[in-house]
Amino acid sequence: MSLSRRKLLGTAAVAAAAAKAARAAPAVSRPVAVSSANGMRAVERAVRGMNAGEDPLDAAIAGVNIVEDDPADMTVGYGGVPNEEGVVQLDACVMHGPTARAGAVASLEGVKNPSKVARLVMQTTDHILLVGPGARHFATMNGFPVENLLTEKARKVWLFWKQNLSDNDKWLEPDPAHYDPDVKAFIDEFGWDDLRRPKSGGTIHLSALNARGDLAGCTTTSGLFFKMPGRVGDSPIIGAGCFTDNDVGSAGSTGRGEANILVSGGHLTVEFMRQGKHPRDACLMTLERIARTTKERRLLNAQGRPNFSIAFYAVNKQGQYGGATMYSHGSTGKRRQFAVADASGARKEDTVYLFEGRV
Ligand code: ASP
């Protein structure tokens, strides 16, 4: 598909989303928290915290901690899928609207709540981003225990990936009739149709707005599955995985971090909101920018569209919110959604999207 055709499609999608929103015109309420679809309990916790007077960033972090601690979520924190060497390396960042400060850690090993470490980088240092052994040393100095973050399920999935990686090594491919149940469950969850090129999917971003109109954002992840050791994605990059401006709004992302970093998507989404765009449309416009700037053939499908999934989530100072995805459906055929909580409780809503269909 030509670039102009792709652009047209995106513009139509933005206009259609705006028209639909104008018809629906939901009442806005504060506090509100918006996150990726895996954050139902997180947005609920964040809003509960803000209702009790918690700072929006503390509420956001308490929310995402639930997901970091949960071994069943294999894309964040404890139980995350490891890198190509079987080591879990975590990335996270936080941004606090009222003070315009931020903190982040990347390639952090052995500490299951990187979002809490990122907050301490923000609060207690002159720096914004600590990585690798430096981040770990900082965490242990602050009393964080060092734990084994690789669960049995994640280890089995990693070994299975290694066994299927190549015909030219000494590993034999497991017999499909006898796959381990944990591995089978993982394949079903993530739509792993090509065993050598598993799709990644996960991370949690959460943006929060309290009743006074103060904003915060937080993103935390174990990163792309089987990434190279030391690879840092968008999640800990302020301006990419997360960006918060207390005068405007907060936004963040999940999905292919490399694509987000190239457009500084978190910052771009906030800038679109600054221009008056609804958060949902701002997210969609950032995806449009990513589609337009994705030029490498290996990253495009037969229609010339990005062949990866990526999503943005945003809330503005008024309490309007939105979530947008590159495709309407995930690789398993599930409709893409995001999580939100406000005075009406916590729920999932369908994302708006640039392209109809599965990634
Ligand atoms: N954005 C994350 C990263 O690139 C991965 C994901 O959300 O799936 O590390």
mmCIF file of C-alpha atoms and ligand atoms in Angstrom:
data_model
loop_
_atom_site.group_PDB
_atom_site.id
_atom_site.type_symbol
_atom_site.label_atom_id
_atom_site.label_comp_id
_atom_site.label_asym_id
_atom_site.label_seq_id
_atom_site.Cartn_x
_atom_site.Cartn_y
_atom_site.Cartn_z
ATOM 1 C CA MET A 1 0.000 0.000 0.000
ATOM 2 C CA SER A 2 1.290 3.458 -0.842
ATOM 3 C CA LEU A 3 2.162 5.791 1.977
ATOM 4 C CA SER A 4 -0.556 8.253 1.003
ATOM 5 C CA ARG A 5 -3.172 5.486 0.984
ATOM 6 C CA ARG A 6 -2.018 4.405 4.412
ATOM 7 C CA LYS A 7 -2.180 7.984 5.564
ATOM 8 C CA LEU A 8 -5.686 8.317 4.180
ATOM 9 C CA LEU A 9 -6.826 5.225 6.004
ATOM 10 C CA GLY A 10 -5.422 6.538 9.234
ATOM 11 C CA THR A 11 -6.997 9.946 8.791
ATOM 12 C CA ALA A 12 -10.350 8.315 8.113
ATOM 13 C CA ALA A 13 -9.931 6.215 11.223
ATOM 14 C CA VAL A 14 -9.142 9.307 13.303
ATOM 15 C CA ALA A 15 -12.201 11.137 11.923
ATOM 16 C CA ALA A 16 -14.458 8.119 12.466
ATOM 17 C CA ALA A 17 -13.236 7.719 16.024
ATOM 18 C CA ALA A 18 -13.836 11.416 16.728
ATOM 19 C CA ALA A 19 -17.369 11.254 15.298
ATOM 20 C CA LYS A 20 -18.194 8.157 17.328
ATOM 21 C CA ALA A 21 -16.846 9.784 20.465
ATOM 22 C CA ALA A 22 -18.893 12.933 19.898
ATOM 23 C CA ARG A 23 -22.035 10.776 19.660
ATOM 24 C CA ALA A 24 -21.185 8.755 22.749
ATOM 25 C CA ALA A 25 -19.879 11.810 24.713
ATOM 26 C CA PRO A 26 -19.259 9.962 28.009
ATOM 27 C CA ALA A 27 -19.213 12.146 31.104
ATOM 28 C CA VAL A 28 -15.677 12.579 32.373
ATOM 29 C CA SER A 29 -14.864 12.022 36.003
ATOM 30 C CA ARG A 30 -11.774 12.362 38.155
ATOM 31 C CA PRO A 31 -9.822 10.471 39.403
ATOM 32 C CA VAL A 32 -9.253 8.250 36.409
ATOM 33 C CA ALA A 33 -6.604 5.667 35.540
ATOM 34 C CA VAL A 34 -6.022 4.149 32.119
ATOM 35 C CA SER A 35 -3.763 1.214 31.283
ATOM 36 C CA SER A 36 -3.031 -1.660 28.953
ATOM 37 C CA ALA A 37 -5.592 -4.493 29.034
ATOM 38 C CA ASN A 38 -3.575 -6.492 31.581
ATOM 39 C CA GLY A 39 -4.091 -3.708 34.130
ATOM 40 C CA MET A 40 -7.666 -4.199 35.341
ATOM 41 C CA ARG A 41 -6.607 -4.684 38.951
ATOM 42 C CA ALA A 42 -3.977 -1.972 38.558
ATOM 43 C CA VAL A 43 -6.372 0.781 37.424
ATOM 44 C CA GLU A 44 -8.847 -0.238 40.113
ATOM 45 C CA ARG A 45 -6.090 -0.003 42.757
ATOM 46 C CA ALA A 46 -4.808 3.300 41.379
ATOM 47 C CA VAL A 47 -8.216 4.984 41.509
ATOM 48 C CA ARG A 48 -8.905 3.581 44.964
ATOM 49 C CA GLY A 49 -5.581 5.033 46.131
ATOM 50 C CA MET A 50 -6.241 8.454 44.616
ATOM 51 C CA ASN A 51 -9.729 8.496 46.161
ATOM 52 C CA ALA A 52 -8.020 7.923 49.507
ATOM 53 C CA GLY A 53 -5.715 10.897 48.871
ATOM 54 C CA GLU A 54 -2.656 9.109 47.476
ATOM 55 C CA ASP A 55 -0.367 11.000 45.140
ATOM 56 C CA PRO A 56 -1.172 9.958 41.531
ATOM 57 C CA LEU A 57 2.292 8.482 40.993
ATOM 58 C CA ASP A 58 2.201 6.462 44.221
ATOM 59 C CA ALA A 59 -1.248 5.235 43.208
ATOM 60 C CA ALA A 60 -0.036 4.332 39.711
ATOM 61 C CA ILE A 61 2.971 2.440 41.076
ATOM 62 C CA ALA A 62 0.869 0.575 43.665
ATOM 63 C CA GLY A 63 -1.372 -0.432 40.756
ATOM 64 C CA VAL A 64 1.365 -1.768 38.493
ATOM 65 C CA ASN A 65 3.060 -3.524 41.438
ATOM 66 C CA ILE A 66 0.137 -5.980 41.419
ATOM 67 C CA VAL A 67 1.074 -6.980 37.869
ATOM 68 C CA GLU A 68 4.843 -6.971 38.544
ATOM 69 C CA ASP A 69 4.279 -9.372 41.459
ATOM 70 C CA ASP A 70 1.978 -11.694 39.516
ATOM 71 C CA PRO A 71 3.824 -14.692 37.981
ATOM 72 C CA ALA A 72 0.819 -15.338 35.732
ATOM 73 C CA ASP A 73 1.591 -12.171 33.761
ATOM 74 C CA MET A 74 4.633 -13.259 31.774
ATOM 75 C CA THR A 75 5.343 -9.824 30.323
ATOM 76 C CA VAL A 76 6.053 -7.835 33.473
ATOM 77 C CA GLY A 77 8.178 -8.299 36.612
ATOM 78 C CA TYR A 78 8.358 -11.648 38.408
ATOM 79 C CA GLY A 79 7.639 -14.503 35.983
ATOM 80 C CA GLY A 80 8.487 -12.399 32.909
ATOM 81 C CA VAL A 81 9.797 -14.146 29.795
ATOM 82 C CA PRO A 82 13.618 -13.951 29.905
ATOM 83 C CA ASN A 83 16.161 -12.763 27.353
ATOM 84 C CA GLU A 84 17.922 -15.089 24.901
ATOM 85 C CA GLU A 85 20.231 -16.326 27.663
ATOM 86 C CA GLY A 86 17.385 -17.174 30.032
ATOM 87 C CA VAL A 87 17.877 -14.116 32.245
ATOM 88 C CA VAL A 88 14.937 -11.886 33.214
ATOM 89 C CA GLN A 89 15.895 -8.239 32.610
ATOM 90 C CA LEU A 90 13.346 -5.609 33.590
ATOM 91 C CA ASP A 91 12.767 -2.028 32.380
ATOM 92 C CA ALA A 92 10.556 0.633 33.975
ATOM 93 C CA CYS A 93 10.042 4.351 34.226
ATOM 94 C CA VAL A 94 7.893 6.754 36.211
ATOM 95 C CA MET A 95 6.981 10.397 35.621
ATOM 96 C CA HIS A 96 5.401 12.735 38.153
ATOM 97 C CA GLY A 97 3.366 15.594 36.724
ATOM 98 C CA PRO A 98 3.283 18.088 39.619
ATOM 99 C CA THR A 99 7.075 18.137 40.051
ATOM 100 C CA ALA A 100 7.930 17.422 36.384
ATOM 101 C CA ARG A 101 10.413 14.798 37.541
ATOM 102 C CA ALA A 102 11.114 11.308 36.230
ATOM 103 C CA GLY A 103 13.103 8.187 37.041
ATOM 104 C CA ALA A 104 13.866 4.956 35.251
ATOM 105 C CA VAL A 105 15.813 1.696 35.340
ATOM 106 C CA ALA A 106 16.741 -0.623 32.500
ATOM 107 C CA SER A 107 18.136 -4.159 32.195
ATOM 108 C CA LEU A 108 17.598 -4.594 35.922
ATOM 109 C CA GLU A 109 18.101 -8.199 37.090
ATOM 110 C CA GLY A 110 16.804 -9.857 40.266
ATOM 111 C CA VAL A 111 14.515 -7.080 41.530
ATOM 112 C CA LYS A 112 10.860 -7.680 40.827
ATOM 113 C CA ASN A 113 9.486 -4.148 41.244
ATOM 114 C CA PRO A 114 11.522 -1.969 38.862
ATOM 115 C CA SER A 115 8.826 0.729 39.067
ATOM 116 C CA LYS A 116 9.624 1.235 42.767
ATOM 117 C CA VAL A 117 13.340 1.443 41.987
ATOM 118 C CA ALA A 118 12.595 3.972 39.227
ATOM 119 C CA ARG A 119 10.679 6.103 41.749
ATOM 120 C CA LEU A 120 13.727 6.106 44.045
ATOM 121 C CA VAL A 121 15.993 7.126 41.150
ATOM 122 C CA MET A 122 13.610 10.053 40.667
ATOM 123 C CA GLN A 123 13.331 10.964 44.350
ATOM 124 C CA THR A 124 16.849 10.405 45.645
ATOM 125 C CA THR A 125 19.295 11.040 42.792
ATOM 126 C CA ASP A 126 20.282 13.745 40.330
ATOM 127 C CA HIS A 127 19.862 11.199 37.509
ATOM 128 C CA ILE A 128 16.940 9.880 35.503
ATOM 129 C CA LEU A 129 18.052 6.484 34.155
ATOM 130 C CA LEU A 130 20.200 3.783 35.781
ATOM 131 C CA VAL A 131 20.962 0.552 33.899
ATOM 132 C CA GLY A 132 22.213 -3.001 34.439
ATOM 133 C CA PRO A 133 24.567 -3.645 37.377
ATOM 134 C CA GLY A 134 24.389 0.038 38.390
ATOM 135 C CA ALA A 135 20.605 -0.154 38.693
ATOM 136 C CA ARG A 136 20.873 -3.400 40.655
ATOM 137 C CA HIS A 137 23.509 -1.948 42.995
ATOM 138 C CA PHE A 138 21.279 1.079 43.572
ATOM 139 C CA ALA A 139 18.339 -1.224 44.339
ATOM 140 C CA THR A 140 20.280 -3.340 46.836
ATOM 141 C CA MET A 141 21.654 -0.195 48.531
ATOM 142 C CA ASN A 142 18.015 0.776 49.006
ATOM 143 C CA GLY A 143 17.182 -2.545 50.623
ATOM 144 C CA PHE A 144 15.451 -4.322 47.742
ATOM 145 C CA PRO A 145 15.951 -8.092 48.038
ATOM 146 C CA VAL A 146 17.563 -9.883 45.099
ATOM 147 C CA GLU A 147 15.396 -12.771 44.001
ATOM 148 C CA ASN A 148 15.263 -15.333 41.210
ATOM 149 C CA LEU A 149 12.643 -13.870 38.866
ATOM 150 C CA LEU A 150 12.646 -16.826 36.444
ATOM 151 C CA THR A 151 9.613 -18.994 37.200
ATOM 152 C CA GLU A 152 9.450 -22.623 36.145
ATOM 153 C CA LYS A 153 6.916 -21.769 33.452
ATOM 154 C CA ALA A 154 9.098 -19.012 32.005
ATOM 155 C CA ARG A 155 12.148 -21.307 32.106
ATOM 156 C CA LYS A 156 10.267 -24.029 30.203
ATOM 157 C CA VAL A 157 9.060 -21.550 27.592
ATOM 158 C CA TRP A 158 12.599 -20.234 27.111
ATOM 159 C CA LEU A 159 14.038 -23.746 26.759
ATOM 160 C CA PHE A 160 11.291 -24.659 24.296
ATOM 161 C CA TRP A 161 12.172 -21.586 22.201
ATOM 162 C CA LYS A 162 15.850 -22.622 22.232
ATOM 163 C CA GLN A 163 14.991 -26.189 21.209
ATOM 164 C CA ASN A 164 13.007 -24.932 18.215
ATOM 165 C CA LEU A 165 15.408 -22.209 17.185
ATOM 166 C CA SER A 166 17.471 -23.955 14.539
ATOM 167 C CA ASP A 167 17.951 -27.199 12.616
ATOM 168 C CA ASN A 168 21.680 -26.540 12.772
ATOM 169 C CA ASP A 169 22.299 -27.067 16.440
ATOM 170 C CA LYS A 170 22.356 -30.003 18.820
ATOM 171 C CA TRP A 171 18.897 -29.378 20.285
ATOM 172 C CA LEU A 172 16.075 -31.621 19.078
ATOM 173 C CA GLU A 173 12.623 -30.079 18.486
ATOM 174 C CA PRO A 174 10.052 -31.350 21.031
ATOM 175 C CA ASP A 175 7.336 -33.665 19.715
ATOM 176 C CA PRO A 176 4.104 -31.583 19.289
ATOM 177 C CA ALA A 177 2.107 -34.519 20.700
ATOM 178 C CA HIS A 178 3.985 -34.173 23.982
ATOM 179 C CA TYR A 179 4.359 -30.466 24.600
ATOM 180 C CA ASP A 180 4.577 -29.502 28.254
ATOM 181 C CA PRO A 181 1.175 -28.114 29.415
ATOM 182 C CA ASP A 182 2.814 -24.836 30.508
ATOM 183 C CA VAL A 183 4.360 -24.422 27.081
ATOM 184 C CA LYS A 184 1.066 -25.252 25.405
ATOM 185 C CA ALA A 185 -0.758 -22.669 27.510
ATOM 186 C CA PHE A 186 1.831 -20.060 26.565
ATOM 187 C CA ILE A 187 1.523 -20.864 22.856
ATOM 188 C CA ASP A 188 -2.268 -20.497 23.107
ATOM 189 C CA GLU A 189 -2.047 -17.220 25.010
ATOM 190 C CA PHE A 190 0.401 -15.515 22.676
ATOM 191 C CA GLY A 191 -0.567 -17.043 19.326
ATOM 192 C CA TRP A 192 2.913 -18.470 18.764
ATOM 193 C CA ASP A 193 2.324 -19.798 15.249
ATOM 194 C CA ASP A 194 5.933 -19.600 14.068
ATOM 195 C CA LEU A 195 8.002 -21.258 16.786
ATOM 196 C CA ARG A 196 11.221 -19.580 15.712
ATOM 197 C CA ARG A 197 9.733 -16.099 15.672
ATOM 198 C CA PRO A 198 7.469 -15.907 18.702
ATOM 199 C CA LYS A 199 5.270 -12.839 18.976
ATOM 200 C CA SER A 200 5.862 -10.741 22.053
ATOM 201 C CA GLY A 201 3.047 -9.073 23.885
ATOM 202 C CA GLY A 202 2.822 -7.421 27.205
ATOM 203 C CA THR A 203 4.109 -4.674 29.460
ATOM 204 C CA ILE A 204 1.884 -2.460 31.544
ATOM 205 C CA HIS A 205 1.592 1.266 31.096
ATOM 206 C CA LEU A 206 -0.640 3.165 33.524
ATOM 207 C CA SER A 207 -1.476 6.874 33.422
ATOM 208 C CA ALA A 208 -3.345 8.420 36.348
ATOM 209 C CA LEU A 209 -5.181 11.680 37.027
ATOM 210 C CA ASN A 210 -6.380 12.640 40.491
ATOM 211 C CA ALA A 211 -9.383 14.745 41.500
ATOM 212 C CA ARG A 212 -7.237 17.922 41.642
ATOM 213 C CA GLY A 213 -6.050 17.437 38.063
ATOM 214 C CA ASP A 214 -2.536 16.217 38.884
ATOM 215 C CA LEU A 215 -1.098 13.575 36.576
ATOM 216 C CA ALA A 216 1.430 10.739 36.650
ATOM 217 C CA GLY A 217 2.539 7.859 34.461
ATOM 218 C CA CYS A 218 4.402 4.604 34.857
ATOM 219 C CA THR A 219 5.490 1.838 32.479
ATOM 220 C CA THR A 220 7.035 -1.489 33.505
ATOM 221 C CA THR A 221 8.007 -4.585 31.514
ATOM 222 C CA SER A 222 10.195 -7.636 31.067
ATOM 223 C CA GLY A 223 10.586 -6.493 27.454
ATOM 224 C CA LEU A 224 10.433 -8.342 24.182
ATOM 225 C CA PHE A 225 10.603 -12.110 24.598
ATOM 226 C CA PHE A 226 14.100 -13.552 24.135
ATOM 227 C CA LYS A 227 15.626 -10.143 23.472
ATOM 228 C CA MET A 228 19.391 -9.783 23.262
ATOM 229 C CA PRO A 229 21.043 -9.342 26.657
ATOM 230 C CA GLY A 230 21.214 -5.642 27.434
ATOM 231 C CA ARG A 231 18.521 -4.688 24.934
ATOM 232 C CA VAL A 232 16.535 -1.757 26.274
ATOM 233 C CA GLY A 233 13.077 -1.100 24.881
ATOM 234 C CA ASP A 234 10.858 1.950 24.992
ATOM 235 C CA SER A 235 9.396 1.277 28.441
ATOM 236 C CA PRO A 236 12.147 2.981 30.510
ATOM 237 C CA ILE A 237 12.663 5.788 27.996
ATOM 238 C CA ILE A 238 10.992 9.006 29.134
ATOM 239 C CA GLY A 239 9.245 10.441 26.078
ATOM 240 C CA ALA A 240 8.767 7.014 24.485
ATOM 241 C CA GLY A 241 7.274 4.423 26.875
ATOM 242 C CA CYS A 242 5.813 7.166 29.057
ATOM 243 C CA PHE A 243 5.474 10.927 29.175
ATOM 244 C CA THR A 244 3.538 13.172 31.532
ATOM 245 C CA ASP A 245 2.977 16.926 31.425
ATOM 246 C CA ASN A 246 0.918 18.216 34.310
ATOM 247 C CA ASP A 247 -0.584 21.012 32.167
ATOM 248 C CA VAL A 248 -1.768 18.624 29.454
ATOM 249 C CA GLY A 249 -1.937 14.896 30.072
ATOM 250 C CA SER A 250 -0.081 11.622 30.376
ATOM 251 C CA ALA A 251 0.532 8.884 27.813
ATOM 252 C CA GLY A 252 2.383 5.627 27.388
ATOM 253 C CA SER A 253 2.799 2.585 25.230
ATOM 254 C CA THR A 254 3.072 -1.180 24.949
ATOM 255 C CA GLY A 255 4.218 -3.211 21.973
ATOM 256 C CA ARG A 256 7.263 -3.005 19.712
ATOM 257 C CA GLY A 257 9.485 -0.611 21.625
ATOM 258 C CA GLU A 258 11.921 -0.028 18.779
ATOM 259 C CA ALA A 259 9.090 1.484 16.692
ATOM 260 C CA ASN A 260 8.007 3.730 19.549
ATOM 261 C CA ILE A 261 11.505 5.006 20.335
ATOM 262 C CA LEU A 262 11.890 6.139 16.712
ATOM 263 C CA VAL A 263 8.964 8.582 17.032
ATOM 264 C CA SER A 264 9.228 9.407 20.779
ATOM 265 C CA GLY A 265 5.625 8.241 20.958
ATOM 266 C CA GLY A 266 4.783 9.083 24.572
ATOM 267 C CA HIS A 267 5.908 12.690 24.110
ATOM 268 C CA LEU A 268 4.305 12.935 20.674
ATOM 269 C CA THR A 269 0.945 11.793 22.065
ATOM 270 C CA VAL A 270 1.084 14.437 24.799
ATOM 271 C CA GLU A 271 1.978 17.063 22.193
ATOM 272 C CA PHE A 272 -1.061 16.062 20.124
ATOM 273 C CA MET A 273 -3.193 16.463 23.254
ATOM 274 C CA ARG A 274 -1.586 19.888 23.813
ATOM 275 C CA GLN A 275 -2.886 20.825 20.368
ATOM 276 C CA GLY A 276 -6.377 19.989 21.611
ATOM 277 C CA LYS A 277 -6.756 16.454 20.351
ATOM 278 C CA HIS A 278 -8.818 14.012 22.379
ATOM 279 C CA PRO A 279 -6.501 11.439 24.051
ATOM 280 C CA ARG A 280 -7.940 8.660 21.889
ATOM 281 C CA ASP A 281 -7.249 10.601 18.688
ATOM 282 C CA ALA A 282 -3.819 11.642 19.928
ATOM 283 C CA CYS A 283 -2.937 7.939 20.419
ATOM 284 C CA LEU A 284 -4.212 7.117 16.952
ATOM 285 C CA MET A 285 -2.222 9.948 15.366
ATOM 286 C CA THR A 286 0.950 8.618 16.986
ATOM 287 C CA LEU A 287 0.223 5.181 15.516
ATOM 288 C CA GLU A 288 -0.298 6.832 12.156
ATOM 289 C CA ARG A 289 3.127 8.437 12.489
ATOM 290 C CA ILE A 290 4.648 5.043 13.294
ATOM 291 C CA ALA A 291 2.957 3.444 10.276
ATOM 292 C CA ARG A 292 4.270 6.218 8.052
ATOM 293 C CA THR A 293 7.819 6.007 9.384
ATOM 294 C CA THR A 294 8.083 2.220 9.247
ATOM 295 C CA LYS A 295 10.046 1.707 6.053
ATOM 296 C CA GLU A 296 12.077 -1.487 6.427
ATOM 297 C CA ARG A 297 10.559 -4.316 4.413
ATOM 298 C CA ARG A 298 11.147 -6.869 7.164
ATOM 299 C CA LEU A 299 8.759 -4.819 9.326
ATOM 300 C CA LEU A 300 5.972 -4.568 6.743
ATOM 301 C CA ASN A 301 3.327 -7.100 5.737
ATOM 302 C CA ALA A 302 2.082 -7.816 2.220
ATOM 303 C CA GLN A 303 -0.143 -4.688 2.328
ATOM 304 C CA GLY A 304 2.776 -2.482 3.304
ATOM 305 C CA ARG A 305 1.494 -2.089 6.856
ATOM 306 C CA PRO A 306 3.552 -2.597 10.020
ATOM 307 C CA ASN A 307 3.686 -6.303 10.868
ATOM 308 C CA PHE A 308 3.958 -5.718 14.613
ATOM 309 C CA SER A 309 1.584 -4.728 17.354
ATOM 310 C CA ILE A 310 1.849 -1.489 19.272
ATOM 311 C CA ALA A 311 -0.579 0.449 21.440
ATOM 312 C CA PHE A 312 -0.873 3.845 23.139
ATOM 313 C CA TYR A 313 -2.909 4.879 26.162
ATOM 314 C CA ALA A 314 -3.558 8.437 27.313
ATOM 315 C CA VAL A 315 -5.511 10.636 29.700
ATOM 316 C CA ASN A 316 -5.783 14.421 29.630
ATOM 317 C CA LYS A 317 -6.079 16.912 32.456
ATOM 318 C CA GLN A 318 -9.862 17.057 32.087
ATOM 319 C CA GLY A 319 -10.232 13.299 32.585
ATOM 320 C CA GLN A 320 -10.859 12.284 28.980
ATOM 321 C CA TYR A 321 -8.988 9.088 28.147
ATOM 322 C CA GLY A 322 -8.374 6.679 25.313
ATOM 323 C CA GLY A 323 -6.483 3.684 24.016
ATOM 324 C CA ALA A 324 -5.490 2.912 20.438
ATOM 325 C CA THR A 325 -3.836 -0.025 18.719
ATOM 326 C CA MET A 326 -2.258 -0.535 15.313
ATOM 327 C CA TYR A 327 -4.645 -3.439 14.618
ATOM 328 C CA SER A 328 -8.181 -4.103 15.812
ATOM 329 C CA HIS A 329 -7.358 -7.674 16.845
ATOM 330 C CA GLY A 330 -4.412 -9.464 18.419
ATOM 331 C CA SER A 331 -2.580 -12.414 16.903
ATOM 332 C CA THR A 332 -4.988 -14.874 18.579
ATOM 333 C CA GLY A 333 -8.017 -13.062 17.101
ATOM 334 C CA LYS A 334 -9.013 -11.315 20.328
ATOM 335 C CA ARG A 335 -10.403 -7.784 20.039
ATOM 336 C CA ARG A 336 -7.825 -5.317 21.362
ATOM 337 C CA GLN A 337 -8.870 -3.558 24.547
ATOM 338 C CA PHE A 338 -7.500 -1.308 27.273
ATOM 339 C CA ALA A 339 -8.383 -0.956 30.954
ATOM 340 C CA VAL A 340 -9.847 2.111 32.612
ATOM 341 C CA ALA A 341 -11.182 2.961 36.055
ATOM 342 C CA ASP A 342 -13.087 6.026 37.204
ATOM 343 C CA ALA A 343 -16.237 6.792 39.207
ATOM 344 C CA SER A 344 -18.050 4.078 37.191
ATOM 345 C CA GLY A 345 -15.586 1.418 38.337
ATOM 346 C CA ALA A 346 -12.933 -0.601 36.480
ATOM 347 C CA ARG A 347 -13.666 -2.016 33.058
ATOM 348 C CA LYS A 348 -12.169 -2.877 29.705
ATOM 349 C CA GLU A 349 -13.050 -0.886 26.599
ATOM 350 C CA ASP A 350 -12.283 -1.598 22.952
ATOM 351 C CA THR A 351 -9.389 0.361 21.518
ATOM 352 C CA VAL A 352 -9.704 2.491 18.421
ATOM 353 C CA TYR A 353 -7.348 1.230 15.744
ATOM 354 C CA LEU A 354 -5.561 2.158 12.568
ATOM 355 C CA PHE A 355 -6.075 -1.095 10.664
ATOM 356 C CA GLU A 356 -8.861 -3.662 10.817
ATOM 357 C CA GLY A 357 -7.685 -7.226 11.354
ATOM 358 C CA ARG A 358 -5.070 -9.258 13.188
ATOM 359 C CA VAL A 359 -1.484 -8.224 13.547
HETATM 360 N N1 ASP B 1 7.261 -2.238 24.789
HETATM 361 C C1 ASP B 1 7.957 -3.381 25.315
HETATM 362 C C2 ASP B 1 9.370 -3.339 24.865
HETATM 363 O O1 ASP B 1 9.623 -2.985 23.718
HETATM 364 C C3 ASP B 1 7.410 -4.713 24.929
HETATM 365 C C4 ASP B 1 5.921 -4.918 24.869
HETATM 366 O O2 ASP B 1 5.161 -4.059 25.300
HETATM 367 O O3 ASP B 1 5.487 -5.970 24.354
HETATM 368 O O4 ASP B 1 10.224 -3.738 25.620
#
